[in-house]
XYZ file of C-alpha atoms in Angstrom:
321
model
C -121.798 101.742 192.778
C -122.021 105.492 193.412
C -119.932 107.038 190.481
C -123.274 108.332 188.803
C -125.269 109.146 191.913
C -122.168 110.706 193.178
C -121.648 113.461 190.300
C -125.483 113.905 190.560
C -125.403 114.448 194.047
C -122.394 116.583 193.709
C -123.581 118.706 191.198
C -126.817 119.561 193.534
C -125.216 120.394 196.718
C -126.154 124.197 198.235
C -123.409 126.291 197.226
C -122.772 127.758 200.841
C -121.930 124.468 202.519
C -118.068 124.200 203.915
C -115.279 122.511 201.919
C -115.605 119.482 204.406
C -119.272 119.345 204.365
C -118.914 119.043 200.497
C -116.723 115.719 200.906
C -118.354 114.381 203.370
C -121.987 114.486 201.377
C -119.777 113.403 198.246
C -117.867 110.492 199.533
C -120.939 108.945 201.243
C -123.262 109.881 197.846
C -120.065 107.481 196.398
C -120.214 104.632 198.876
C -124.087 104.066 198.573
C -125.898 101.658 196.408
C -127.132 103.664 193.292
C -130.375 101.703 193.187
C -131.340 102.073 196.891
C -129.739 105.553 197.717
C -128.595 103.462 201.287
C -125.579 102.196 202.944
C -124.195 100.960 206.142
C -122.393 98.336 207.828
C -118.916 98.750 209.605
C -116.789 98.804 206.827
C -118.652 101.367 205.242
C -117.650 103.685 208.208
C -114.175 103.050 207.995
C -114.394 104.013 204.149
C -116.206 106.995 204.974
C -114.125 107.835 207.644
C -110.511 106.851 205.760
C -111.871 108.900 202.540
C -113.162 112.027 204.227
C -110.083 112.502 205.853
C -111.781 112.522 209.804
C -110.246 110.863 212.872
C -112.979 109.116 214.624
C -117.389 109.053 214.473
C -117.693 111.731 216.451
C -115.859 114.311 214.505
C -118.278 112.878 211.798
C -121.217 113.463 213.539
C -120.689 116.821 213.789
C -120.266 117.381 210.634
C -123.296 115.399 209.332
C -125.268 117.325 211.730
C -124.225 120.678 209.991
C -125.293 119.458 207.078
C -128.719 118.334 208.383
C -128.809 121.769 209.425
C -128.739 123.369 206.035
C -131.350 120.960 205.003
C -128.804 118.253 203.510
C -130.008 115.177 205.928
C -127.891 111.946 205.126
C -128.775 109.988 208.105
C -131.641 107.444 208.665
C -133.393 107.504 211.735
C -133.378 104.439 213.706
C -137.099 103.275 214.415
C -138.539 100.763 216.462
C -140.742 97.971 216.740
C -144.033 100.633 215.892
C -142.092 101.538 213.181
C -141.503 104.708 214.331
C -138.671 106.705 214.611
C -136.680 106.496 218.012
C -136.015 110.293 219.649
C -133.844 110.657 223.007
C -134.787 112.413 226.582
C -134.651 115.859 224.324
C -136.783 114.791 221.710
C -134.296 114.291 218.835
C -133.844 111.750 216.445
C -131.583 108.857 217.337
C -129.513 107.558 214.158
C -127.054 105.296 215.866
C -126.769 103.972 219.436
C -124.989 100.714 221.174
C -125.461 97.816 218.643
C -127.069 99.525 215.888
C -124.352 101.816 213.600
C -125.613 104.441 211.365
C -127.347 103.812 207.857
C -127.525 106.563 205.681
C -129.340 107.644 202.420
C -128.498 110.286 199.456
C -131.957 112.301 199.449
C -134.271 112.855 196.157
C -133.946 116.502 194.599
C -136.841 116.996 196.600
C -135.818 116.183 199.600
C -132.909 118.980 199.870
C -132.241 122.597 198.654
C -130.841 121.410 195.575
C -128.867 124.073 193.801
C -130.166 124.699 190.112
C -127.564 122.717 187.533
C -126.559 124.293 184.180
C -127.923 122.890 181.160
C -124.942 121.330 179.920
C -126.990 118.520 177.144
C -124.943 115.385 179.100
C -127.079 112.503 178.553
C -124.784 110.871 181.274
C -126.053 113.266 183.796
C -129.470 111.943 184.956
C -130.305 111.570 188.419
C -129.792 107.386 189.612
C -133.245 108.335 191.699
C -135.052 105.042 191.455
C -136.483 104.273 195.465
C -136.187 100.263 194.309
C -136.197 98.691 197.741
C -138.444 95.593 196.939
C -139.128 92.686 199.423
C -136.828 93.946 202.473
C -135.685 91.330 204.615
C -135.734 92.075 208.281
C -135.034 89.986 211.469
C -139.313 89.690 211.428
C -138.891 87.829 208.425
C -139.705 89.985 205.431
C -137.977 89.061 202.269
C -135.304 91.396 200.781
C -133.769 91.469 197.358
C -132.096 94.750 197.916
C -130.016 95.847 200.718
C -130.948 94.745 204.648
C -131.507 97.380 206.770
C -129.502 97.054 209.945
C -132.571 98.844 212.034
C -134.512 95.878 211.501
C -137.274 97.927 211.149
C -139.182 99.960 208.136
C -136.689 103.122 206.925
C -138.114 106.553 207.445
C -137.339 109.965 205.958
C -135.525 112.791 208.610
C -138.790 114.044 208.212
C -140.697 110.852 210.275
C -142.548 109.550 207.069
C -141.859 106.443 205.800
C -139.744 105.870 202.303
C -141.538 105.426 199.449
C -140.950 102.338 197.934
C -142.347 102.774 194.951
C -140.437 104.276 191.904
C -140.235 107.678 191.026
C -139.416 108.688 187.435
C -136.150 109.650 186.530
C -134.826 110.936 183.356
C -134.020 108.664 180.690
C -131.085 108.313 178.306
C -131.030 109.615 175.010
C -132.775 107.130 172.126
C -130.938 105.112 170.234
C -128.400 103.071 170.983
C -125.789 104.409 172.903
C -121.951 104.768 171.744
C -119.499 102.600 172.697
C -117.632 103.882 175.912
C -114.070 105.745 175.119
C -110.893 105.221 177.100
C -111.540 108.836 178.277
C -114.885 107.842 179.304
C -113.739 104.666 181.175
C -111.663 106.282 183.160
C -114.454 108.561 184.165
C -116.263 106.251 185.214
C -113.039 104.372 187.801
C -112.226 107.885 189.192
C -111.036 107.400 192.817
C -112.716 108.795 195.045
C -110.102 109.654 197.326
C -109.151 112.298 193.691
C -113.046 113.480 193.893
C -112.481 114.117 197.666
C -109.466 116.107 196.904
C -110.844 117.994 193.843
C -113.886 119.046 195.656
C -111.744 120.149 198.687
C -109.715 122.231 196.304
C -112.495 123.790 194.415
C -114.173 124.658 197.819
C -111.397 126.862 199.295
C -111.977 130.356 199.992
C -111.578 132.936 197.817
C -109.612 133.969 195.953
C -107.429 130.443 196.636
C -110.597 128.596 194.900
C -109.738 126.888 191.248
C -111.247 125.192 188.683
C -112.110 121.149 188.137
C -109.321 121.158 185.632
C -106.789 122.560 188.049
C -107.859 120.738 191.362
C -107.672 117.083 189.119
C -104.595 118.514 188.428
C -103.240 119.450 191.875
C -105.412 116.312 193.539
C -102.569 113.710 193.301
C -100.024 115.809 194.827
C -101.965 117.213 197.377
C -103.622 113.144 198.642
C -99.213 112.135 198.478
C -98.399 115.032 200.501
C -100.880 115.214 203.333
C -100.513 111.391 203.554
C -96.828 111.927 204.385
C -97.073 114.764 206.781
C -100.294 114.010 208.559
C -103.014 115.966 207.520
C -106.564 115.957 206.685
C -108.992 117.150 203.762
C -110.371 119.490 206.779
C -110.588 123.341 208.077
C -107.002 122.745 209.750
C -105.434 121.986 206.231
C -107.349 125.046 204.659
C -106.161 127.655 206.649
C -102.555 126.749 206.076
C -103.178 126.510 202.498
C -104.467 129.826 202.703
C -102.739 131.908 205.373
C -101.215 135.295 204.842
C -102.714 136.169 201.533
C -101.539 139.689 201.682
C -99.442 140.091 198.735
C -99.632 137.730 196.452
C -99.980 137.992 192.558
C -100.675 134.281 191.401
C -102.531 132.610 194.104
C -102.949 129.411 191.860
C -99.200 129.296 191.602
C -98.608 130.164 195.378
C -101.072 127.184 196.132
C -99.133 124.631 194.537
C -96.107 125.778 195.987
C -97.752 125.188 199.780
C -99.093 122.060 198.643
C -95.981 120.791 197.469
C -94.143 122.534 200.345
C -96.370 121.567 203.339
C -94.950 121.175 206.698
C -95.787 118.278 209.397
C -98.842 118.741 210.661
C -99.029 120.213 214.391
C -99.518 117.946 217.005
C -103.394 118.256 218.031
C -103.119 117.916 222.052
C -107.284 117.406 221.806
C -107.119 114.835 219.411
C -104.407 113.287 221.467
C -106.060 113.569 224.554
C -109.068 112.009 223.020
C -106.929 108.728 221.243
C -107.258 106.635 224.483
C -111.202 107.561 224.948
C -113.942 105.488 223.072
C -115.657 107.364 220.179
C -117.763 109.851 221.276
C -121.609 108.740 220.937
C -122.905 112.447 220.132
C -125.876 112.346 221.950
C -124.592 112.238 225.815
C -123.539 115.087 227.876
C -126.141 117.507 226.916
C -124.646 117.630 223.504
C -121.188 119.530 225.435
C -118.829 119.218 222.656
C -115.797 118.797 225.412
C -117.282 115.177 225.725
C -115.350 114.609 222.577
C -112.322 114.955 224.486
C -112.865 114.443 228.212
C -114.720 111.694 229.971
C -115.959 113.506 232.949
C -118.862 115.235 230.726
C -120.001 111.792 229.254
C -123.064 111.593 231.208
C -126.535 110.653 230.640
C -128.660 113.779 229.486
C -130.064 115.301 232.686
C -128.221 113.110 235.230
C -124.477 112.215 236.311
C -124.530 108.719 235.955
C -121.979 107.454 232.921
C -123.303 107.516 229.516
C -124.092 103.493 228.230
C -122.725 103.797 225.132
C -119.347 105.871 225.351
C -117.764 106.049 229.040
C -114.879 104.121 229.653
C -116.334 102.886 232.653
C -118.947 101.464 230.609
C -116.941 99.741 227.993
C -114.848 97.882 231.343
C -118.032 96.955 232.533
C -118.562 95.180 229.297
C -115.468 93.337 228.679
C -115.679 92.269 232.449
């Protein structure tokens, strides 16, 4: 599942998003089914969050809400009974709340500002599109062949509307019968995508540090064995000491695998640290204050003081009590 949708996806993704935006959107475009565009469940958010390279949900969230921002939404609403999408006191969408964990969906072209792709005559390179989600089966008692939505509920699009279930055309392969697959083309196919994460991280640097597919799958294993052994991240914090002090410099592809090779430890992060005994932030209390990340006292309920239900400490005692 999600090698082909994943290198569609990829391919299609607005040129101005951030480096971490870009692996984000690809390793969840991996991790979904192909046929249903949809995934969830809890071990699908420790993949996501183990391949992308973030600490916790919340640094997640933010990041997915960037990229709804561009107009690259990967999250499915939760709805309720009505069927209709649940919002908050502010009148937002709700995608994940106490018992319920995200599900999320790789749009259609349609759906996002897809960037134009070249013509390069790959008959491999047609979009896994088909909205196949036959005979759902939800706690009312629907049948489901497919995947079960953990909303319980009908799916919607960010936009409110519902998804269409029924197919929409997608390109198909050449005629006649297709070649036997290669070795080379095999191993296409089994790429890891903690390599894609690392290639598209690479590729997405800033210029003039940017390089090529050939030289990021190149660089990709070195970099994933280094920042595994010194504690960092595919994130910001990793690009700007790849890319510091640029004054100077003749080969910059050169220079870049000497810091990659050469990394130090990665600085202690006394946020990060101060947020390791808190719960996961939920996103959606404290008026959307970012320093509820790291600090209980701003975990409130929207509009009030009283403790959020989902995320304070206090709340979580209450529960194992």
């Amino acid at each position: 599942m999600g090698y082909r949708l994943r290198r569609w996806f990829e391919d299609r993704l607005p040129q101005e998003i951030t480096s971490g935006e870009r692996v984000v959107a690809v390793t969840i475009a991996d991790l979904v089914w192909d046929d249903t565009r949809l995934g969830y469940g809890r071990k699908f958010m420790d993949k996501l969050l183990h391949r992308s390279g973030f600490e916790n949900e919340a640094q997640l969230g933010k990041v997915l809400g960037k990229l709804a921002a561009r107009g690259v939404e990967l999250r499915v609403p939760i709805t309720g009974q009505d069927g209709e999408p649940l919002k908050n006191n502010r009148g937002q969408l709700v995608y994940a709340h106490r018992g319920r964990q995200r599900t999320f969906r790789v749009p259609l072209e349609t759906e996002f500002p897809a960037r134009t792709v070249p013509d390069w005559d790959d008959d491999e390179e047609w979009s896994p599109s088909r909205e196949t989600i036959p005979d759902e089966r939800s706690p009312q008692g629907e049948t489901f062949r497919g995947e079960r939505s953990p909303c319980g509920v009908s799916m919607a699009t960010p936009q409110g509307g519902p998804i269409p279930l029924t197919p929409s055309p997608s390109i198909p392969p050449s005629g006649g019968p297709r070649p036997a697959a290669t070795p080379e083309g095999a191993g296409r196919q089994q790429e890891d995508p903690d390599i894609a994460a690392a290639v598209a991280f690479l590729q997405e640097l800033s210029e003039p540090w940017a390089v090529g597919r050939v030289t990021a799958k190149a660089y990709a294993p070195t970099l994933l064995e280094v920042i595994a052994e010194k504690g960092w991240h595919l994130d910001e914090q990793l690009a700007v000491e790849l890319t510091k002090n640029p004054n100077g410099i003749n080969s910059y592809r050169s220079v870049l695998r000497s810091r990659i090779e050469d990394l130090p430890r990665a600085p202690q992060r006394a946020a990060a640290q101060a947020a390791s005994s808190l719960p996961a932030w939920c996103g959606e209390c404290g008026d959307g204050n970012p320093a509820a990340e790291f600090n209980a006292k701003w975990r409130t309920v929207p509009g009030s003081s009283k403790p959020c239900l989902n995320c304070h400490p206090t709340a979580q005692t209450a529960d194992a009590a």
